[in-house]
Structure formats: structure tokens, C-alpha cells
Coordinates of C-alpha atoms in Angstrom, one line a residue:
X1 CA 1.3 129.5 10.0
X2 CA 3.4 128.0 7.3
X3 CA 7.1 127.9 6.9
X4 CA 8.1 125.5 4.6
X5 CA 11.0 127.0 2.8
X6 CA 12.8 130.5 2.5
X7 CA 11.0 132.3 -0.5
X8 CA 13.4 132.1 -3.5
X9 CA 14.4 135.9 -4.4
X10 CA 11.6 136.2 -7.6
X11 CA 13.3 139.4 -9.2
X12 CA 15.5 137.5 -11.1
X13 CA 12.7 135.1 -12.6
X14 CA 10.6 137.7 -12.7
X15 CA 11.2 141.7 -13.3
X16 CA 12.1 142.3 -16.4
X17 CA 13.1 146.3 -15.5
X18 CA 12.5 147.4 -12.2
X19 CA 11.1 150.6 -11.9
X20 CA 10.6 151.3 -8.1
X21 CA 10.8 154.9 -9.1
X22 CA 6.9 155.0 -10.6
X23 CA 5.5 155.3 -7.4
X24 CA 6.2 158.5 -7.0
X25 CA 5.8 159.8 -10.5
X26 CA 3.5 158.5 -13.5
X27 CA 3.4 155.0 -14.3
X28 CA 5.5 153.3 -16.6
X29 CA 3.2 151.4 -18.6
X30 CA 5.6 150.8 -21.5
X31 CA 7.4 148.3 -19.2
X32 CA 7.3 144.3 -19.1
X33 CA 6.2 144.5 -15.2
X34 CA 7.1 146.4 -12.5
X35 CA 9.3 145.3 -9.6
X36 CA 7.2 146.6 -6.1
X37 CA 9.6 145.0 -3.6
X38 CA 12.1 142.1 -4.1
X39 CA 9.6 139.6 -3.6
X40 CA 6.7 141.2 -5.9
X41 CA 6.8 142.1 -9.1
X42 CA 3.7 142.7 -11.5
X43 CA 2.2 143.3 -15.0
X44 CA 3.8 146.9 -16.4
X45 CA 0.7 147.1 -18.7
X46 CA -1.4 147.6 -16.0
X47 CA -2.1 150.8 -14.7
X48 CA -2.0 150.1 -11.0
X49 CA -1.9 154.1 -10.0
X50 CA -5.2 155.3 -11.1
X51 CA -6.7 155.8 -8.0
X52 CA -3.3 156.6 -6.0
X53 CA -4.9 160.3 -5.3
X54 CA -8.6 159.2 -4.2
X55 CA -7.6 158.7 -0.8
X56 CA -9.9 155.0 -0.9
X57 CA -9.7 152.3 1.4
X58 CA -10.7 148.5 0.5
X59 CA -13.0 146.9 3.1
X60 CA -11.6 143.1 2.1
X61 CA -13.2 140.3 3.8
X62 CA -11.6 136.8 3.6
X63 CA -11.3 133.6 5.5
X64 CA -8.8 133.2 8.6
X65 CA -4.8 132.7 7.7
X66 CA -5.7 132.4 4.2
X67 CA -3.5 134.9 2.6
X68 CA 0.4 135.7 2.8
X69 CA 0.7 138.6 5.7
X70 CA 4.0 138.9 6.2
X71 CA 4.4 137.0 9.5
X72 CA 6.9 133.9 9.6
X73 CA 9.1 135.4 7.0
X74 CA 6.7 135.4 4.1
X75 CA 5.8 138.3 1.9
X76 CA 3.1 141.1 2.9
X77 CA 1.5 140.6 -0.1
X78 CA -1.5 143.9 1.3
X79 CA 1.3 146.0 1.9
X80 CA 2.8 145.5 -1.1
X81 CA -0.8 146.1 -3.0
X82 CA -1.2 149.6 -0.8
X83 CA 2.5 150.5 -1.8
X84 CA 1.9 149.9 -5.6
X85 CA -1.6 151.4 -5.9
X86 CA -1.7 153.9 -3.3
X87 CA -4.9 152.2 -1.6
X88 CA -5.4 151.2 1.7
X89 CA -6.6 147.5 2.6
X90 CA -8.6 146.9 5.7
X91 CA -8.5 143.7 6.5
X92 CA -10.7 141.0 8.0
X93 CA -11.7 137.6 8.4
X94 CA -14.4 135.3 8.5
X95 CA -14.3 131.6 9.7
X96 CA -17.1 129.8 7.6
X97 CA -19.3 130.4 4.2
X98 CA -22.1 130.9 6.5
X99 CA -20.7 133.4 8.9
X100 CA -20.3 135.4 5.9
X101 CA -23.1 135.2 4.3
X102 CA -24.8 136.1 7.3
X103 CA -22.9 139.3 8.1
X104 CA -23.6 140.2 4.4
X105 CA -27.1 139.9 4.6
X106 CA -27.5 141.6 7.9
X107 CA -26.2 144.8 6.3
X108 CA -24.4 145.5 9.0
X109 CA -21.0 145.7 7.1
X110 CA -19.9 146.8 3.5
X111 CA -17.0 145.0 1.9
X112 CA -15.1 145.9 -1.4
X113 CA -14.2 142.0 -2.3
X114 CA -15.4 138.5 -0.5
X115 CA -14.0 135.5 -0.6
X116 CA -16.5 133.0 -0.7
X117 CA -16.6 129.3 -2.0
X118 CA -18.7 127.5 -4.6
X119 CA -21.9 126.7 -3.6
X120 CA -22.0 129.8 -1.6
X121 CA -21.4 132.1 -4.4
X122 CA -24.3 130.4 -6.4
X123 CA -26.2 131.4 -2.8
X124 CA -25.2 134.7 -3.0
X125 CA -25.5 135.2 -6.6
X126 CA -29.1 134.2 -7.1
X127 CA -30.3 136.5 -4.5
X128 CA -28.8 139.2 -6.4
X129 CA -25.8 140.2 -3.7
X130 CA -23.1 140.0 -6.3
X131 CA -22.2 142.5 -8.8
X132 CA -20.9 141.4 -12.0
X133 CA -16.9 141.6 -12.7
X134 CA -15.7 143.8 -15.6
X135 CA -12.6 141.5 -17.5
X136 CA -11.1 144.5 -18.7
X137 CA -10.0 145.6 -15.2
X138 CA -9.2 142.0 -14.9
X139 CA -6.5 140.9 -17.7
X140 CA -5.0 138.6 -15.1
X141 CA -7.9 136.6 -15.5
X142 CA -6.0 134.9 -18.2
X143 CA -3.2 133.3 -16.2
X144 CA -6.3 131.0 -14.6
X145 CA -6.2 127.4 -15.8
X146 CA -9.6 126.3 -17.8
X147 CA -10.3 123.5 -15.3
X148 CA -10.6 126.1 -12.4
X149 CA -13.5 128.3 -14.5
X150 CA -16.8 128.0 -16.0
X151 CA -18.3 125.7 -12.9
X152 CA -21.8 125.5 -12.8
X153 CA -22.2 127.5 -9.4
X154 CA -21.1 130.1 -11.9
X155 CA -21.1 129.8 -15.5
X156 CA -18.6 132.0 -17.4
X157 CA -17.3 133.7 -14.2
X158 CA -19.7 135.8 -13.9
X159 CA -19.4 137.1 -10.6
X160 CA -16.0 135.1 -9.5
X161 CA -12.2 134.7 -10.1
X162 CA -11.0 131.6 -8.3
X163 CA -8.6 132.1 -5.4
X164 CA -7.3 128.8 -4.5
X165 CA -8.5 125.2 -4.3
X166 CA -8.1 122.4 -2.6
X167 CA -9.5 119.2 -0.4
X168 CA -11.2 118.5 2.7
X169 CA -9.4 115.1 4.5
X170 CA -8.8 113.4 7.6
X171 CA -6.1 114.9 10.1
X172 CA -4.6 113.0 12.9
X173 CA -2.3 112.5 15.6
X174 CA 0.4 109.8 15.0
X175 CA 1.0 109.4 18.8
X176 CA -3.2 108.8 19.4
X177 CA -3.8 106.5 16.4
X178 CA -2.4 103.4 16.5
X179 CA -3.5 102.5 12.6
X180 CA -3.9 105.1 9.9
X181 CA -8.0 105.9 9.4
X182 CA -8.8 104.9 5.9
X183 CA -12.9 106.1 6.1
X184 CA -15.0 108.7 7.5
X185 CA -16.4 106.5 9.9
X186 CA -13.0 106.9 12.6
X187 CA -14.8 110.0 13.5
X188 CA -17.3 107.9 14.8
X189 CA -15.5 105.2 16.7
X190 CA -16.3 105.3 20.1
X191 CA -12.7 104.3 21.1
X192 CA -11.6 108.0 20.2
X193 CA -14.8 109.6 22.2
X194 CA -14.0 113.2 23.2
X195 CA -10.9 113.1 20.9
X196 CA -12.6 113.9 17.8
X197 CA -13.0 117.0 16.7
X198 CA -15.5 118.5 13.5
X199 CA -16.3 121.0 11.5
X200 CA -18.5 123.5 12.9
X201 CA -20.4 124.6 9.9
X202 CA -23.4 122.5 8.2
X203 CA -22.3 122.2 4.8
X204 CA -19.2 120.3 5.5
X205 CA -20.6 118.1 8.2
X206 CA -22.9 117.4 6.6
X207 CA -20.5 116.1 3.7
X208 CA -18.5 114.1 5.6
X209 CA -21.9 112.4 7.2
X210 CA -23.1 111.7 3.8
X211 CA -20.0 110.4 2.2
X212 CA -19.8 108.2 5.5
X213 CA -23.5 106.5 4.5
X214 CA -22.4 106.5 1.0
X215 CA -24.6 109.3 -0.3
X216 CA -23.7 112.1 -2.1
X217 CA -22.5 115.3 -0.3
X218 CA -25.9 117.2 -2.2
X219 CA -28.8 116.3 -0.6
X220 CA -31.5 115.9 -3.6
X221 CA -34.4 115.8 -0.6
X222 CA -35.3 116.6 3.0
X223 CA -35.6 113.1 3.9
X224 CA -31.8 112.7 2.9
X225 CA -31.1 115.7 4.6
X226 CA -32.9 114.0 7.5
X227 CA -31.4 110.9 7.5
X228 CA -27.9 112.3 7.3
X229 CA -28.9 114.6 10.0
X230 CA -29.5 112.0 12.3
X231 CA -26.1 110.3 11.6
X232 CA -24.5 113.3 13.0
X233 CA -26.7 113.4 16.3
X234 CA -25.5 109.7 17.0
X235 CA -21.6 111.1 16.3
X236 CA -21.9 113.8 19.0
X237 CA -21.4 111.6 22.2
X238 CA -17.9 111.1 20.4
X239 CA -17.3 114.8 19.7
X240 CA -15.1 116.5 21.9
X241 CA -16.1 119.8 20.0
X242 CA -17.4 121.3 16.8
X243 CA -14.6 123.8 15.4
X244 CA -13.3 125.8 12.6
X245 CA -10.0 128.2 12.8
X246 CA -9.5 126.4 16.7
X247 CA -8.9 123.4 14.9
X248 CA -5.2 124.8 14.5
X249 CA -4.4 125.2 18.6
X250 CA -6.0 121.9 19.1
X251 CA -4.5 119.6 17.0
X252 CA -0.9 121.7 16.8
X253 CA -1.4 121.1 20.7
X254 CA -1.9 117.6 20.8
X255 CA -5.5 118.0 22.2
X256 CA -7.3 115.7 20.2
X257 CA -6.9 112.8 18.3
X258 CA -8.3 113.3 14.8
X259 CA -10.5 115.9 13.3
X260 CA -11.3 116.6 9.5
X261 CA -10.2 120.0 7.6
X262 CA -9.1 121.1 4.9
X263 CA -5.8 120.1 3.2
X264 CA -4.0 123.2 2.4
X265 CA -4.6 124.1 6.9
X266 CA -3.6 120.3 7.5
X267 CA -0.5 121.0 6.1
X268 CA 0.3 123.8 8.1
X269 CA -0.7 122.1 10.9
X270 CA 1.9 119.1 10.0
X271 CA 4.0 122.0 9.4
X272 CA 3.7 122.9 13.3
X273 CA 3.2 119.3 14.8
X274 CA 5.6 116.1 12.4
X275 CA 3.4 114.4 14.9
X276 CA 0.7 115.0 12.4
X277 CA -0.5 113.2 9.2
X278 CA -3.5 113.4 6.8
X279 CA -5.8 111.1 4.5
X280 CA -8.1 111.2 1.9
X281 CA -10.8 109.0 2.6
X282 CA -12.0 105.7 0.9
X283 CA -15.6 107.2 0.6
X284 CA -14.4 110.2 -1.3
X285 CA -14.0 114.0 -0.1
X286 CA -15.1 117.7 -1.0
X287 CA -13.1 119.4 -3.9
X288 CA -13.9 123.2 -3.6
X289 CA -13.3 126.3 -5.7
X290 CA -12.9 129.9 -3.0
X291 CA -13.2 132.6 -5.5
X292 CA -12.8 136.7 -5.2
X293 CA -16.4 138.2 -5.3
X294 CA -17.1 141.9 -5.1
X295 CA -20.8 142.2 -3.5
X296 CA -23.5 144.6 -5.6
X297 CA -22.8 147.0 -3.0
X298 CA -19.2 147.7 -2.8
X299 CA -18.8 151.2 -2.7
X300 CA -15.0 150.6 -5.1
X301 CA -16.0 148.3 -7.5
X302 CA -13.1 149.5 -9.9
X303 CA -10.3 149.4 -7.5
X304 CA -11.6 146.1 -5.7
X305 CA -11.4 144.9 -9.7
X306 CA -7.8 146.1 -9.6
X307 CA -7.4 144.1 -6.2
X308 CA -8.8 141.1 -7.5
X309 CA -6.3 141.3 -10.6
X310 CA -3.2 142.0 -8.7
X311 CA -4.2 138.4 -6.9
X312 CA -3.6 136.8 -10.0
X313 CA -0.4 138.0 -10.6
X314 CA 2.0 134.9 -10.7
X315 CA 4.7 136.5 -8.2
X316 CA 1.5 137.2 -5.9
X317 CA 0.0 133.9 -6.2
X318 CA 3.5 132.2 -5.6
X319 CA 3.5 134.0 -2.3
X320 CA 0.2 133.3 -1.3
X321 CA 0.4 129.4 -1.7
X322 CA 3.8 128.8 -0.5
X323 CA 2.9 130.7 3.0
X324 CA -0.8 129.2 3.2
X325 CA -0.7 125.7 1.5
X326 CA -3.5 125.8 -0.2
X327 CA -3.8 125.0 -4.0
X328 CA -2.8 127.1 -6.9
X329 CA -5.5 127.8 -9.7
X330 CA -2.7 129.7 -11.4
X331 CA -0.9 127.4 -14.0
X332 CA 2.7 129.5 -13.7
X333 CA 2.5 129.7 -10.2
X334 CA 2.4 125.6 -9.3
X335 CA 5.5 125.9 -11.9
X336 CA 7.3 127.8 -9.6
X337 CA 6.5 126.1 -6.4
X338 CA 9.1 124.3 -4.4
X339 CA 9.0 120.8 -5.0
X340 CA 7.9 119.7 -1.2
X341 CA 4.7 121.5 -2.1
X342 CA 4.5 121.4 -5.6
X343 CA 4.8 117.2 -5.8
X344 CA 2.4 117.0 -2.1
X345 CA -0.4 114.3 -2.2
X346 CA -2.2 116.5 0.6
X347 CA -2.4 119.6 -1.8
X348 CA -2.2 118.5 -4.8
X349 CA -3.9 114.7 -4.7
X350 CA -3.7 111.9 -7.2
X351 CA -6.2 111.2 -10.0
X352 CA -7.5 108.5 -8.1
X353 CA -8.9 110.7 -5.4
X354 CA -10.1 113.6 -7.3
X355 CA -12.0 111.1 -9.3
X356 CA -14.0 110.2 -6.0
X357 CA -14.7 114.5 -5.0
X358 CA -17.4 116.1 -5.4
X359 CA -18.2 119.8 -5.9
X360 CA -20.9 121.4 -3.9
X361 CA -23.8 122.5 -5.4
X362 CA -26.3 125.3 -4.4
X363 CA -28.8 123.7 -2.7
X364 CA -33.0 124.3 -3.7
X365 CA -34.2 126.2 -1.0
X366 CA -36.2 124.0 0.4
X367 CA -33.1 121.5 1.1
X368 CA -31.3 124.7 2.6
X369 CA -34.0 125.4 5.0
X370 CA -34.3 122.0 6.4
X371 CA -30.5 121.4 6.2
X372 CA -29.9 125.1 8.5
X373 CA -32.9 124.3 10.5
X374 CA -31.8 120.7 11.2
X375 CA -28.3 121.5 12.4
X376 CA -29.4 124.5 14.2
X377 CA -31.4 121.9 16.3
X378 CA -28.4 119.4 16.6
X379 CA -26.3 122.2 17.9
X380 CA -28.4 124.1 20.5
X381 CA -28.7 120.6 21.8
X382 CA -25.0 120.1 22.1
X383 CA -24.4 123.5 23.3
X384 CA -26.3 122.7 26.6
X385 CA -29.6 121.0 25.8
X386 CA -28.9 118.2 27.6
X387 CA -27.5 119.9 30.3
X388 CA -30.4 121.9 30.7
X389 CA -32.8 119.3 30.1
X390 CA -31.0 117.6 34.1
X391 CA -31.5 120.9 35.4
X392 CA -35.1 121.5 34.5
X393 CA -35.6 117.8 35.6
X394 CA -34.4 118.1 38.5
X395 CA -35.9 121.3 39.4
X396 CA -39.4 119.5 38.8
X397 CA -38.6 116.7 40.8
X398 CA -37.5 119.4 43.7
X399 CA -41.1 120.9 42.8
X400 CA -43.0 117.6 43.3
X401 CA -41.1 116.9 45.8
X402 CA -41.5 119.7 47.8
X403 CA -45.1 119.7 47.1
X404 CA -45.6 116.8 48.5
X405 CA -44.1 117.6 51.5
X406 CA -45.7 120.4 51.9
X407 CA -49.2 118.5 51.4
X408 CA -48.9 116.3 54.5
X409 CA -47.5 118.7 56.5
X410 CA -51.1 120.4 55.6
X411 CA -52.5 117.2 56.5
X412 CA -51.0 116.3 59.4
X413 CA -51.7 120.1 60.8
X414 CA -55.3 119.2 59.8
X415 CA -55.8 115.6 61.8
X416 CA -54.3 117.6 64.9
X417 CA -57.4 119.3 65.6

């Protein structure tokens, strides 16, 4: 996790009156905000206690170390939402868009507020599993920059309130890399074979595949999907393994050479290991959007709104991206950042390389089909096809074998009489 700097005591910048007191009498509403601890104050306009008596717990489901939870020194930004509300928070994490969506349409789970990204809220959204968000419980919506709202997985916010954003990239060991990588195509080179590591979800393999062959990142038909699909197959001899939160152990641990990720966890990593660095890519790389989402059917859709606001509070946002790295969508909060994260090329990138990222897109269905079913088939292969395929092999040639030994042994006992 991250530790880049001491959090800077925020009740001076920003309580106005603290009024610990109100949780345990009536709100103050009157008041400019309300100081919860020293680290996190909030809006005093707000009323934050109106479901303090309903005895409800949030089910909130969110990626691995992406919030501020209190370990390393940072702020416990739940605790501090169950102390000023009176809700409880439970707590868990998911590892890829994918894993998520396919717990949520299993059924076998009900969450309260998901934190998907872009493409997969378009996903999500046009099969009717997210419920609309009512801006009035929402005022905080405000403190969101323009450029962060209104993309076209979901026009008008809809159904999301961006969380963070950030960059996919190239991370790798100093010590095992002689020369800095410049392209997508290092993950490739057959000098690093079972030193590379990738991302073990389709969408962003697929990415980096595509901006390796100088195609865009959205397939526009199977045949691309195909094509791209077949670049990945010829990478796997190189591919020590396909990961996702492991990443963190592997590359903190010196166990492989280069792998890409995303910028906010590669600077954590860095964080962890100096022997570290990280690179955009000449060919260009993934900007993304994660957003909040409450599915259509949370069983708190009010309080998960209040959750949802109390995200965008600046003092909450500040605590969040200082611990985590990852980008801030809230205009006061980069304001307040220290300036070894605020000024960072890894989270927040020149012009020049934003100009060369692309958003995802929802995919047609047709495209998702072949893409799933495509990398489905490149992984169950490297999960043991081949392996298999020696066994099976060689228990046919023990067959034939064996049969043929057993044929002139029947032979043999034949001429004998």
C-alpha cells in the first residue's frame, strides 16, 4: 500500500466549526461542515443522520486496495462514514470489471454501490442492471470537474459518479532491464521470456495487443478481434503468468521483469520497490473513468446515494488518492495534494500522452461474444492445454504401443501350435 507522505492535519483547511457533538444528538445543519475526526470533515448542509436509527448495513463492492482503509497510517475513510451516518459498511473487493459483472449477474450477491469502469457500466447499464442516481441525495456531484462527466458510456451521468481515473502503462524492474521499454512490444521480446507478466482480464490485453499492432483498443469486427487474438497466443511462450492484484507481490518481490498495470498501483508499487519505474508507451495507452454505481437491485438506494456523496467530499477524496495513487476527478482535491503526487507524470501524464489514450467503449455484442469466447480459448490453453495435450499423447502412444505388443504375443501363441 502507499505511503508517500504524512497526511497534513485537514481541520485547519477544512472545518469551519467542528461539531463532534451531533452524533449523538440532531444534526447541525446550519453549519459550514462538520468535523467527523481530524482527518475528515464534511458538508454541514447535508443531513448525514437520516438513517442513523434503521439499523442498515451497506453491501459495497469495489476493486482490491482501491480505497483509504486505514492501514499504513492513512485515514479509515468507512469508519469514518459508519461514525458520521450511523450505517454499517460491509466491505469487499473484486479484482477485474469481469469478475464483477459476473457475480452480479449470477445473482448470487446483492450490493448497495459498485465500482465499475467505463465500458463496463455501458455493459451493465444496457441490460438494465443499474438503477438511476437521484442528484438531490447527491449535491457533491458538483465538486466533479466537467471533463470527468457526460462520457458516452454514460451520457449525463445517468447511472455513475466518477471515482477516480487514471492510465494503464508499462512497469518494470530497473535491475532486469538494461534500457527503458519505449513500446508495447517489450512484452513480447523473447529475451524477457517467463519474466513478463499481463493482465489477466480480456479487455485490457486485449488493448495492449492492439495498440501493439497499431489498432485501436475497440475492435469494430470479429476479424480484428481475431487478429489481435492471435497476437496474444504468440506472446504466451514469453508470459511467465497472467495476473491482476498478484501483480503487487511479484513485482514489489523482484519476480519478474516487466508487466503492464495501471498507473495509480504502479506507483505504489515504486512506492514499495525504488527499484521500480514506469512508462507510457509510444503506441498510446487506456485512459479510464471507475465510477460509483448502485445496481437496480440495491436494497438501500437512498443511503448508498448518501455513500456515494460522502465520496465526493474533498477531505474524503484527498484521503483516498494520497493513500491509493490513483487520479483525482475532484478539482479541490488535486489542489490539495502534495506536490510529489500532485506534479507525477505517472498519475497525472502530459498532454502529449493523453492525446494518444483512448477510452473504452461498450463493445456490440457480437464483438463481446467473440472477444470472451476467444480469450477463454487462449487461456484454458495456457492453464494446461498443452500440458494435457503430452499427456493424452502419450497415453495413446502407451495404447498403440501396448497394443501392438499384445498383437504378436497373440500371434506368436498362435504359430506355436
Amino acid at each position: 500500500m502507499r505511503k508517500l507522505t504524512k497526511f497534513r492535519k485537514l481541520a485547519a483547511a477544512l472545518a469551519a466549526v467542528c461539531l463532534t457533538a451531533v452524533f449523538t444528538a440532531a444534526p447541525a445543519l446550519a453549519a459550514d461542515e462538520i468535523e467527523v475526526n481530524e482527518d475528515i470533515s464534511v458538508s454541514g448542509d447535508y443531513d448525514w443522520r437520516r438513517f442513523a436509527n434503521d439499523h442498515i448495513t451497506l453491501n459495497v463492492y469495489n476493486w482490491g486496495l482501491y480505497i483509504s482503509d486505514g492501514s499504513d497510517d492513512s485515514v479509515n475513510v468507512i469508519s469514518a462514514f459508519e461514525e458520521l451516518t450511523g450505517i454499517k459498511v460491509n466491505y469487499t473487493t473484486f479484482d477485474s470489471n469481469e469478475s464483477l459483472y459476473a457475480k452480479m449477474k449470477s445473482g448470487g450477491a446483492s450490493y448497495d454501490v459498485i465500482f465499475p469502469s467505463e465500458y463496463m457500466i455501458g455493459k451493465m447499464a444496457k441490460e438494465g442492471m443499474l438503477a438511476p442516481l437521484n442528484y438531490d441525495n447527491i449535491p457533491n456531484f458538483a465538486n466533479i470537474g466537467e471533463k470527468y462527466t457526460d462520457w458516452d458510456f454514460d451520457p449525463a451521468n445517468v447511472y455513475s459518479v466518477p471515482y477516480t481515473w487514471g492510465t494503464t502503462g508499462l512497469i518494470y524492474n530497473t535491475t532486469m532491464v538494461e534500457e527503458p521499454p519505449t513500446s508495447w512490444s517489450a512484452l513480447w521480446d523473447v529475451e524477457y521470456t517467463n519474466n513478463v507478466l499481463m493482465f489477466n482480464n480480456s479487455r485490457d490485453a486485449y488493448a495492449i495487443a492492439a495498440k501493439m499492432l497499431g489498432l485501436s483498443l475497440n475492435p469494430q469486427s470479429v476479424e480484428e478481434v481475431t487478429t489481435v487474438m492471435d497476437a496474444l497466443k504468440q506472446q504466451k511462450n514469453v508470459v511467465q503468468a497472467y495476473v491482476m492484484d498478484e501483480i503487487f507481490d511479484k513485482m514489489e518481490g523482484g519476480e519478474a521483469a516487466m508487466a503492464p498495470y495501471y498507473a495509480g498501483d504502479a506507483l505504489t508499487m515504486i512506492d514499495e520497490n525504488p527499484d521500480l519505474a514506469f512508462v507510457h508507451p509510444e503506441e498510446g495507452v487506456n485512459f479510464f473513468v471507475d465510477s460509483m454505481c448502485i445496481p437496480a437491485n440495491a436494497k438501500n438506494k437512498e443511503a448508498a446515494e448518501m455513500f456515494i456523496n460522502y465520496m465526493c467530499e474533498p477531505s474524503v477524496g484527498l484521503a483516498n488518492c494520497d493513500y491509493i495513487g490513483y487520479s483525482t476527478p475532484i478539482t479541490a482535491v488535486w489542489e490539495m495534494l502534495d506536490d510529489d503526487l500532485k506534479y507525477s507524470k505517472i498519475a497525472y501524464p502530459d498532454q502529449e500522452v493523453l492525446d494518444k489514450a483512448e477510452v473504452f467503449t461498450t463493445l456490440p455484442d457480437e464483438i463481446n461474444a467473440a472477444m470472451d469466447a476467444q480469450w477463454s480459448e487462449m487461456k484454458s490453453f495456457e492453464e494446461g492445454g498443452s500440458g494435457w495435450m503430452v499427456i493424452v499423447m502419450l497415453l495413446v502412444a502407451l495404447a498403440i504401443s501396448g497394443f501392438n505388443i499384445w498383437r504378436k504375443l497373440r500371434k506368436k501363441s498362435r504359430d506355436s501350435y
